[in-house]
Amino acid sequence: MIFNLEKSINQHICLPTEFGVELYIKREDRIHPHISGNKYRKLKYNLIEAETLGFNILLTFGGAYSNHIAAVASVGATFGFKTIGIIRGEELKSKVKDNPTLKFAQSCGMQFKFVSRSDYREKTSEEFIKNLKEEFGAFYHIPEGGTNALAIKGCEEILTEADKSFNYVCCAVGTGGTISGIINSSKQNQKVLGFPALKGEFLTKDISKFVTHKNWELTADYHFGGFAKINSVLITFINQFKNTYHVPLDPVYTGKMVYGIFDMIYKSKFPKGSKILAIHTGGLQGIEGMNMRLKEKNLPLIY
Ligand SMILES: *Cc1c(COP(=O)(O)O)cnc(C)c1O
């Protein structure tokens, strides 16, 4: 299998000199139009493993607007796997055509099984997986969000030797898989800062299980009330950032992280002379679905 997409570039974000820090964004969002950013990194070694073990079906889990579901569906279409998505929310069954993420996944050939929220909570139980095997046959199981040991191995390839001159590496956090890989491949003199996209008190413990270094910290100040929660301050920030720097940000992860980095820069939380690298983990496919929800709530849209 040829699975070697291009390396991403670090884009300089030109800040007023009085801030006294330098900011770069690693454009992992540009790796692939649909298998974006960290989802590519997390899937890479899992696909190699699936192929080695002779599986031709990938089965995974996700919510209605999941970047991971979109990425797995696209991987299936690109590399010749059959894909099955177990989707949270039975009510979505009749609404696939109104949901840009699910519509895209379906166009890639993904087959869905919609389950209730209470059934969905069983997604890691042996019994649940066993029943799915009876229903769909032998499949390679990728957990929700794609986080497992092979995913973390893939995320260890995000930082390169050339990135060792950065003092801070910043990353959005969902399950913590991506930041774990970044932490493992960071240098002793670097600090890795995580920006959880949700209220996740459990995350520090989860990440500790995966990492070999102690040079990291999570900041709980920029989740905007919880997963996929958003307000007009964040929307305005995302739009202004794109206008000024020509870098699109997604509303669920990278928008919150970059908002947080700017807030910390304004508040002089980084020592003068710091070189900061922010990882753009992708997720731009989620903008369309978010805009549909913003429209219903009469909030400004992301453009
Ligand atoms: C999934 C995702 C994350 C979170 O990654 P984890 O490994 O679950 O912490 C961050 N950013 C984007 C754009 C994502 O799609």
Tab-separated table of N, CA and C in Angstrom, residues 2-8 31-32 35 40-41 44 78-79:
chain	number	residue	atom	x	y	z
A	2	ILE	N	0.595	2.153	-0.890
A	2	ILE	CA	1.336	3.418	-0.874
A	2	ILE	C	0.545	4.378	-0.002
A	3	PHE	N	1.129	4.754	1.109
A	3	PHE	CA	0.392	5.630	2.008
A	3	PHE	C	1.364	6.635	2.580
A	4	ASN	N	1.828	7.495	1.735
A	4	ASN	CA	2.847	8.437	2.170
A	4	ASN	C	2.488	9.796	1.609
A	5	LEU	N	1.660	10.511	2.339
A	5	LEU	CA	1.228	11.807	1.863
A	5	LEU	C	2.304	12.838	2.209
A	6	GLU	N	2.151	13.995	1.618
A	6	GLU	CA	3.211	15.001	1.757
A	6	GLU	C	3.383	15.500	3.182
A	7	LYS	N	4.592	15.919	3.451
A	7	LYS	CA	4.866	16.556	4.743
A	7	LYS	C	4.234	17.946	4.731
A	8	SER	N	3.851	18.415	5.908
A	8	SER	CA	3.221	19.728	5.965
A	8	SER	C	4.259	20.817	6.242
A	31	ILE	N	-2.576	18.120	4.383
A	31	ILE	CA	-2.075	16.792	4.018
A	31	ILE	C	-2.935	16.132	2.936
A	32	HIS	N	-4.234	16.256	3.082
A	32	HIS	CA	-5.161	15.615	2.144
A	32	HIS	C	-6.507	16.341	2.275
A	35	ILE	N	-8.795	13.293	4.128
A	35	ILE	CA	-8.186	12.534	5.240
A	35	ILE	C	-7.285	13.533	5.956
A	40	TYR	N	-5.319	11.525	9.418
A	40	TYR	CA	-4.394	10.781	8.560
A	40	TYR	C	-3.299	10.136	9.409
A	41	ARG	N	-2.696	10.940	10.301
A	41	ARG	CA	-1.604	10.418	11.139
A	41	ARG	C	-2.078	9.236	11.978
A	44	LYS	N	-2.768	5.970	9.666
A	44	LYS	CA	-1.687	5.400	8.858
A	44	LYS	C	-1.268	3.988	9.303
A	78	THR	N	-10.336	5.530	-0.957
A	78	THR	CA	-9.033	5.754	-1.587
A	78	THR	C	-8.188	4.484	-1.639
A	79	PHE	N	-8.217	3.710	-0.563
A	79	PHE	CA	-7.297	2.567	-0.460
A	79	PHE	C	-7.986	1.209	-0.541
